[in-house]
PDB file of C-alpha atoms in Angstrom:
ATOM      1  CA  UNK A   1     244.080-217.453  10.393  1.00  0.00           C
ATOM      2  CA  UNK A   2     245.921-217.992  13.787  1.00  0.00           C
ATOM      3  CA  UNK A   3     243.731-219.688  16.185  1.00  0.00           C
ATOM      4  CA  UNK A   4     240.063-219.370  14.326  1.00  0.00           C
ATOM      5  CA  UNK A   5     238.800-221.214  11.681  1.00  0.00           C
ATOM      6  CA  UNK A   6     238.078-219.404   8.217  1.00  0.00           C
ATOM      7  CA  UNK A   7     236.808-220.827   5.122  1.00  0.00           C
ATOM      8  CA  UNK A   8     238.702-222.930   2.316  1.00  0.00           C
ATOM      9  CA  UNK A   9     237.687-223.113  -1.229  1.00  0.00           C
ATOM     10  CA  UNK A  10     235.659-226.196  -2.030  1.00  0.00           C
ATOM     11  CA  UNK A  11     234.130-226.381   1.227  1.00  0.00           C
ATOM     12  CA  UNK A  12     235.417-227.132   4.727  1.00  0.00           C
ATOM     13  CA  UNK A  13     237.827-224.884   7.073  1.00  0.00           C
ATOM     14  CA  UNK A  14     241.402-224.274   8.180  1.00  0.00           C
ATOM     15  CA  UNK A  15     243.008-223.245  11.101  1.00  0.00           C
ATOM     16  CA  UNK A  16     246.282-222.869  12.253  1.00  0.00           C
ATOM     17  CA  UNK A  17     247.389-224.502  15.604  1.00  0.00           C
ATOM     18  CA  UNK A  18     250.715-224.233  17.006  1.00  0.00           C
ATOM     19  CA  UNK A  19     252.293-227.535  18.842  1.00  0.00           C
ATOM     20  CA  UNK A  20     251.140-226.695  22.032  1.00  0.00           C
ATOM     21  CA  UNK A  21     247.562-226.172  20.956  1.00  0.00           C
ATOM     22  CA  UNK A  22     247.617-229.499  18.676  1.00  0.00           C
ATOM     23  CA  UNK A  23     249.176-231.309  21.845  1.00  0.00           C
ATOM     24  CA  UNK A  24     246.358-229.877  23.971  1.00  0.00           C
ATOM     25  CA  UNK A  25     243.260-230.910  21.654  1.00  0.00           C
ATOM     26  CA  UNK A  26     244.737-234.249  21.534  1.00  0.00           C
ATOM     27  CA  UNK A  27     244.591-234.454  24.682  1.00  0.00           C
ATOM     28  CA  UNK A  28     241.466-233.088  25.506  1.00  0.00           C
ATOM     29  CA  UNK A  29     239.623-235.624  22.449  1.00  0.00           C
ATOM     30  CA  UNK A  30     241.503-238.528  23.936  1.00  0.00           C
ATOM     31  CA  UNK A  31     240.113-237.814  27.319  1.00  0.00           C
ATOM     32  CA  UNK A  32     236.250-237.795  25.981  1.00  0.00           C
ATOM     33  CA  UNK A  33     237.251-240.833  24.742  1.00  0.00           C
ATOM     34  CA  UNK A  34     238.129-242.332  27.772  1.00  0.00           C
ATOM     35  CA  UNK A  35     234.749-240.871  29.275  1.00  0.00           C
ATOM     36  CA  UNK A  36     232.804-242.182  26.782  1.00  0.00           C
ATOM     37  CA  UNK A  37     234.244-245.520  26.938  1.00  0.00           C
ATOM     38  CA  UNK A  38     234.795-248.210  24.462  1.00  0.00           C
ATOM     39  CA  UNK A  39     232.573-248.991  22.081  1.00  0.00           C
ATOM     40  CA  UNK A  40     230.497-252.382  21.834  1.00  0.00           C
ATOM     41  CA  UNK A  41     231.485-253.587  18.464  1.00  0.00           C
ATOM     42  CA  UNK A  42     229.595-256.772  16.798  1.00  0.00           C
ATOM     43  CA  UNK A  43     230.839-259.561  16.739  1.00  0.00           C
ATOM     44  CA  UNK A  44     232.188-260.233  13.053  1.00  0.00           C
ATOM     45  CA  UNK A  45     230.058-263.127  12.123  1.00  0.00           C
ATOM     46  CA  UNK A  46     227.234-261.521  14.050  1.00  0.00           C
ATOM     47  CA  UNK A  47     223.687-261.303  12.605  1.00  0.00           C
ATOM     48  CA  UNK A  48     224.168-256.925  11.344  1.00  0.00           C
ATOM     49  CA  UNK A  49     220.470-256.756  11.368  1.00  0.00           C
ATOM     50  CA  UNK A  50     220.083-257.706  15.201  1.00  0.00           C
ATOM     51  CA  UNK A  51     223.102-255.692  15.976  1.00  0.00           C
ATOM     52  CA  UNK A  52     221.130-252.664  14.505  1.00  0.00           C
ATOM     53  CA  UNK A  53     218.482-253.029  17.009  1.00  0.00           C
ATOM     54  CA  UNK A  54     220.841-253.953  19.719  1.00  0.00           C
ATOM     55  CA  UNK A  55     219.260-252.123  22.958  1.00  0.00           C
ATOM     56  CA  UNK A  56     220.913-249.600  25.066  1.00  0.00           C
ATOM     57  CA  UNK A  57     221.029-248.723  28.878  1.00  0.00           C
ATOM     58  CA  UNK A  58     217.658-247.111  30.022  1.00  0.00           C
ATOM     59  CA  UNK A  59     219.474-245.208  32.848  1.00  0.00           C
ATOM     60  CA  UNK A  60     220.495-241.925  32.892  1.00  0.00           C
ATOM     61  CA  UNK A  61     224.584-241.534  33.786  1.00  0.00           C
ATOM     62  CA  UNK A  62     225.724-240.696  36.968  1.00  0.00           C
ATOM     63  CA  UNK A  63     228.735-238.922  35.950  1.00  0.00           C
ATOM     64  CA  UNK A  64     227.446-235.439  35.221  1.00  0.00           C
ATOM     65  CA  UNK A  65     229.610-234.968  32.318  1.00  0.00           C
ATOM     66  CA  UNK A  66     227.857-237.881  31.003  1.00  0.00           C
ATOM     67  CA  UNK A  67     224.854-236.995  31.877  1.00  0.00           C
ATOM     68  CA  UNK A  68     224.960-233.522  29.529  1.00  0.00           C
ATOM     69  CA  UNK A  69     226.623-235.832  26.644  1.00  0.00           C
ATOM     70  CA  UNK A  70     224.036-237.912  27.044  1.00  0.00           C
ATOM     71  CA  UNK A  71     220.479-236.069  28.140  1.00  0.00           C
ATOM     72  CA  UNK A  72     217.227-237.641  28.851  1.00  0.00           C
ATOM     73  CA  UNK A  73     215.094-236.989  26.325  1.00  0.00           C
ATOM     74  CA  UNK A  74     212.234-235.337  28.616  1.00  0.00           C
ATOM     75  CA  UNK A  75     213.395-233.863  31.663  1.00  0.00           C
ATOM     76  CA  UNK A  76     210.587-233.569  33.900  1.00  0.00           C
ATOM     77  CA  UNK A  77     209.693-236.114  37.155  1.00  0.00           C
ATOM     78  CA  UNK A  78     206.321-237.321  35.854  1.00  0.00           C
ATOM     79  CA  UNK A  79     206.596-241.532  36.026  1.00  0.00           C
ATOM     80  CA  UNK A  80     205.226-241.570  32.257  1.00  0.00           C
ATOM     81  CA  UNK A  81     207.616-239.307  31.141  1.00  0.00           C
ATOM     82  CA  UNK A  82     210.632-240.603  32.967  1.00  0.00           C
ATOM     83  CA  UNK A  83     209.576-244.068  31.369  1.00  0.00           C
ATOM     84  CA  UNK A  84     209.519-242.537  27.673  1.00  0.00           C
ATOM     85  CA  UNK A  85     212.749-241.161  28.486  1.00  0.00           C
ATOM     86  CA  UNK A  86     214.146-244.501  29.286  1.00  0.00           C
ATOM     87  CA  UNK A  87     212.753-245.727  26.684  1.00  0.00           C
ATOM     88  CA  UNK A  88     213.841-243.580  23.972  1.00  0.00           C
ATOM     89  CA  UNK A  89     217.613-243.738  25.947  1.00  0.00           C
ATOM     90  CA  UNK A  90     217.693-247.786  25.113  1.00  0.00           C
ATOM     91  CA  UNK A  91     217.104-247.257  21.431  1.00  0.00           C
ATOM     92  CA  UNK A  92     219.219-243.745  20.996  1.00  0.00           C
ATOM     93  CA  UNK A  93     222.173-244.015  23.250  1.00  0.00           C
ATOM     94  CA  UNK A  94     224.311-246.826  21.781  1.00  0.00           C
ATOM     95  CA  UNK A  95     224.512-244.844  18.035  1.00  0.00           C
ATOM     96  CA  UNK A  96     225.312-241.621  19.665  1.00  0.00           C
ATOM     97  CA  UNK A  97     228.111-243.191  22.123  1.00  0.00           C
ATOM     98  CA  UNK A  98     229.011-244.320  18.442  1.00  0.00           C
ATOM     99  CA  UNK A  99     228.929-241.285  16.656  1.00  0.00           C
ATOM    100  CA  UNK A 100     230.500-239.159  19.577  1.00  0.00           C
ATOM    101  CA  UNK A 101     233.434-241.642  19.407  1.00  0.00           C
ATOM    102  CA  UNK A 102     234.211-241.895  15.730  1.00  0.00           C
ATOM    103  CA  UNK A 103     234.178-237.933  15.654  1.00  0.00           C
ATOM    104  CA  UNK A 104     236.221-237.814  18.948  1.00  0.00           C
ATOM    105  CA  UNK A 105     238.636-240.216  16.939  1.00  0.00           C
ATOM    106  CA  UNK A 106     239.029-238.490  13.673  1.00  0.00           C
ATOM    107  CA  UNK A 107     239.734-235.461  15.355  1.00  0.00           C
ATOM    108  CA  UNK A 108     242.559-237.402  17.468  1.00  0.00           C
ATOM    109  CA  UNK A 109     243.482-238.559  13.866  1.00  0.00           C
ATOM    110  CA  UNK A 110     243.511-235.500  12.334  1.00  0.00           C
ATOM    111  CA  UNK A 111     245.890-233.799  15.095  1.00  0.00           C
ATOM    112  CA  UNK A 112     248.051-237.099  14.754  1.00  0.00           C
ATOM    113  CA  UNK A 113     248.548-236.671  11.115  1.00  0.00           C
ATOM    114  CA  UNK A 114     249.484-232.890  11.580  1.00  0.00           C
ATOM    115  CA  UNK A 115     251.483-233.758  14.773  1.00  0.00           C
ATOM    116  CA  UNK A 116     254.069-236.108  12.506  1.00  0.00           C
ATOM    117  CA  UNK A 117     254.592-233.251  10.129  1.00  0.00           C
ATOM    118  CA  UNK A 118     257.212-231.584  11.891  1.00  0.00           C
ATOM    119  CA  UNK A 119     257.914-229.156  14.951  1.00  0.00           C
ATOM    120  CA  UNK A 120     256.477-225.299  14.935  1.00  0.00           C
ATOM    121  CA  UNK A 121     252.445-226.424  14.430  1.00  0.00           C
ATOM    122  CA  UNK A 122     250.317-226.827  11.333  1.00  0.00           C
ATOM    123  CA  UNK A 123     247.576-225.367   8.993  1.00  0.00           C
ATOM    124  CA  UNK A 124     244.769-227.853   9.440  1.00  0.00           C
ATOM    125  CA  UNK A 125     242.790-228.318   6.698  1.00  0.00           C
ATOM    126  CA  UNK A 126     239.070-230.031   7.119  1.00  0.00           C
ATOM    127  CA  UNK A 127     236.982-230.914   4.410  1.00  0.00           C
ATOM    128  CA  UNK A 128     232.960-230.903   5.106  1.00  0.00           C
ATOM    129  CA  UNK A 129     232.870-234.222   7.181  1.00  0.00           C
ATOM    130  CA  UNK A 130     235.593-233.423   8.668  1.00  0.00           C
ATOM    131  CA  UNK A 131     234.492-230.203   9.947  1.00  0.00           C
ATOM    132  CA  UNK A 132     231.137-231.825  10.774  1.00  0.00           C
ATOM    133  CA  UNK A 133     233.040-234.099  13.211  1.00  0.00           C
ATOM    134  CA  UNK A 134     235.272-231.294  14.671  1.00  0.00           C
ATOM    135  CA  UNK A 135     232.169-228.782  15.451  1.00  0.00           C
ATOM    136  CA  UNK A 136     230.814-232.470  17.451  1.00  0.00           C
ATOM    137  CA  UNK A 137     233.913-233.019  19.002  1.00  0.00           C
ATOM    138  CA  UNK A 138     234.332-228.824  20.297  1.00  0.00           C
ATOM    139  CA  UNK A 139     230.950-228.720  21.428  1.00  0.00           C
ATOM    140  CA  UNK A 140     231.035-232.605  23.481  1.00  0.00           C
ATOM    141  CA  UNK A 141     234.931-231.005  24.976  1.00  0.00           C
ATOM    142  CA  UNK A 142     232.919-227.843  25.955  1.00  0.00           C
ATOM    143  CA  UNK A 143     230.025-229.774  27.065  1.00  0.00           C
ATOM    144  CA  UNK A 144     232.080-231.828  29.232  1.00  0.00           C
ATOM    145  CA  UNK A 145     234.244-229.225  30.785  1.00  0.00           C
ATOM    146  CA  UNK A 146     230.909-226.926  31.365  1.00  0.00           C
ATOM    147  CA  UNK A 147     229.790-229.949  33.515  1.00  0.00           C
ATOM    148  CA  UNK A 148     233.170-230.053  35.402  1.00  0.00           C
ATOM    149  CA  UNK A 149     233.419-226.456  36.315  1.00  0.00           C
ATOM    150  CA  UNK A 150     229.283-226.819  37.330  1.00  0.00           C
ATOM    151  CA  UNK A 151     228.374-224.036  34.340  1.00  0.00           C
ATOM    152  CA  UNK A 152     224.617-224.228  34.377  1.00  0.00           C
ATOM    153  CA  UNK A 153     223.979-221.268  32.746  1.00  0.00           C
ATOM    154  CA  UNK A 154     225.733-217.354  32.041  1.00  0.00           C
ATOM    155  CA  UNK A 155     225.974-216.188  35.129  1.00  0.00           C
ATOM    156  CA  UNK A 156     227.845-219.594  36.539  1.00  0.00           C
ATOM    157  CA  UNK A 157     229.927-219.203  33.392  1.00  0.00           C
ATOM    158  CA  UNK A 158     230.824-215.153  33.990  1.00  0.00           C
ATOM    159  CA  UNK A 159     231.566-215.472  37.379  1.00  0.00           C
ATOM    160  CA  UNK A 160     234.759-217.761  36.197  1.00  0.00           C
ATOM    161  CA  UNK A 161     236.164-215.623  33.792  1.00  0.00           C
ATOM    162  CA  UNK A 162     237.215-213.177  37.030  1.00  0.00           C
ATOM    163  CA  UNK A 163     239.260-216.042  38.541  1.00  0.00           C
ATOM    164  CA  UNK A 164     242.925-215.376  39.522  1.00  0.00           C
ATOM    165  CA  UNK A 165     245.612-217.171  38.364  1.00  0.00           C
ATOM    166  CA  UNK A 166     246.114-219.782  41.233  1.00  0.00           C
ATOM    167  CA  UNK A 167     242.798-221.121  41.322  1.00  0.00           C
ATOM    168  CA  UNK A 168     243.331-224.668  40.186  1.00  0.00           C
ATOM    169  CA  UNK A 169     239.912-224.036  37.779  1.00  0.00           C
ATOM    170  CA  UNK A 170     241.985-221.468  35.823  1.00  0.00           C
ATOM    171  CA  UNK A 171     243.370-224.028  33.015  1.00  0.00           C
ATOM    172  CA  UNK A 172     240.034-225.770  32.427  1.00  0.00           C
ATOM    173  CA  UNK A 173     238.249-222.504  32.277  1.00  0.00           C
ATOM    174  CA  UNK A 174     240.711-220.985  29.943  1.00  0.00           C
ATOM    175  CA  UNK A 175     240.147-224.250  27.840  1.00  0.00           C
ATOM    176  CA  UNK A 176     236.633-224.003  27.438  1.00  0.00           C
ATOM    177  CA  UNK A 177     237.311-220.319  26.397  1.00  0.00           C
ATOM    178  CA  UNK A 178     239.790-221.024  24.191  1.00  0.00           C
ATOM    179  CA  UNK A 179     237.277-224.229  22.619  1.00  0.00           C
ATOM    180  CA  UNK A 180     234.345-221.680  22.624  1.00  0.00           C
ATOM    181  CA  UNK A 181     236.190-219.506  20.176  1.00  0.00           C
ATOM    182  CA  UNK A 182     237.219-222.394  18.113  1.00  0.00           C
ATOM    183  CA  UNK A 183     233.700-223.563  17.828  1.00  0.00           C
ATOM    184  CA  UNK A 184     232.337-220.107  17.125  1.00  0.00           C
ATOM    185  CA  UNK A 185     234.601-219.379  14.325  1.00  0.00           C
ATOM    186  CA  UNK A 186     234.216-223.093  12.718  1.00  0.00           C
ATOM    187  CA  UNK A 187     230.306-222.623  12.930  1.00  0.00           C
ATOM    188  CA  UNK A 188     230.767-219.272  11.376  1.00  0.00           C
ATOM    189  CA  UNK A 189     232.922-220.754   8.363  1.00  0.00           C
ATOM    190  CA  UNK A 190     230.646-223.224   7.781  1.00  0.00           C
ATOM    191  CA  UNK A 191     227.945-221.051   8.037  1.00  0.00           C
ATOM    192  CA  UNK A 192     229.221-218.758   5.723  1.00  0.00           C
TER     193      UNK A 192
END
């Protein structure tokens, strides 16, 4: 089970991390975190039916890791279609900052929880939701690296896997390896 997900009875996966690879996927969720910025949470005597429709930004992001969190929903220059996107942007955007966070955060939970155990890593053990959240939180880390390291597509990806050692891209490349596996095998437990 050492560094891929497998299958647990009743659902869910397991995988066993060792302290430096906890440490790192902390660190990696609490950064999308910080990219994705705080949430805007309701007031608590607010009216919950107007914060449901509560609007979004119609703009695309300039960041580019951002910008492949958070897609336009038709990618083409046409003015009507660049207006739908907008559109559909202000009404989407807000829930899936939302959703993106609270998976970002139960993962950094999840690694706290194992983190406090003790010293030599953990067996991680996810239950459905849990492994729902994780899958959203690998594929948002790889997401967000891929935009970082300017992978567009398999050859801009292959062409890094070559690099030596003192290329400063080295660690984040190796990370989005390393997160592609992880995703991979939880898919494939889940799957399964």
């Amino acid at each position: 089970m050492a560094g891929y997900f497998e299958a647990v009875p009743g659902g869910g996966a397991a995988v066993a991390l060792d302290e430096v690879e906890l440490s790192i996927l902390r660190s990696l969720a609490v950064q999308l975190l910080e990219l994705i910025g705080p949430g805007d949470e309701p007031d608590e005597d607010a009216d919950p039916l107007a914060a449901l429709f509560a609007e979004g930004p119609t703009e695309r992001p300039s960041d580019p890791a951002l910008a492949r969190l958070f897609p336009d929903a038709y990618a083409d220059d046409d003015a009507e279609l660049r207006a739908a996107a907008a559109e559909f942007r202000r009404f989407t955007e807000v829930d899936l900052r939302t959703r993106k966070r609270q998976d970002a955060l139960a993962v950094v939970r999840t690694l706290d929880a194992f983190s406090a155990v003790g010293e030599g890593g953990a067996v991680l053990k996810l239950d459905p939701d849990d492994s729902r959240r994780w899958l959203g939180t690998l594929n948002d880390l790889r997401l967000t690296i891929a935009a970082r390291l300017d992978i567009t597509d398999d050859e801009s990806g292959d062409a890094l896997h070559h690099l030596p050692d003192e290329d400063p891209r080295k660690p984040m490349v190796m990370a989005y390896l390393w997160l592609g596996m992880l995703q991979e095998t939880l898919v494939e437990t889940l799957m399964g």
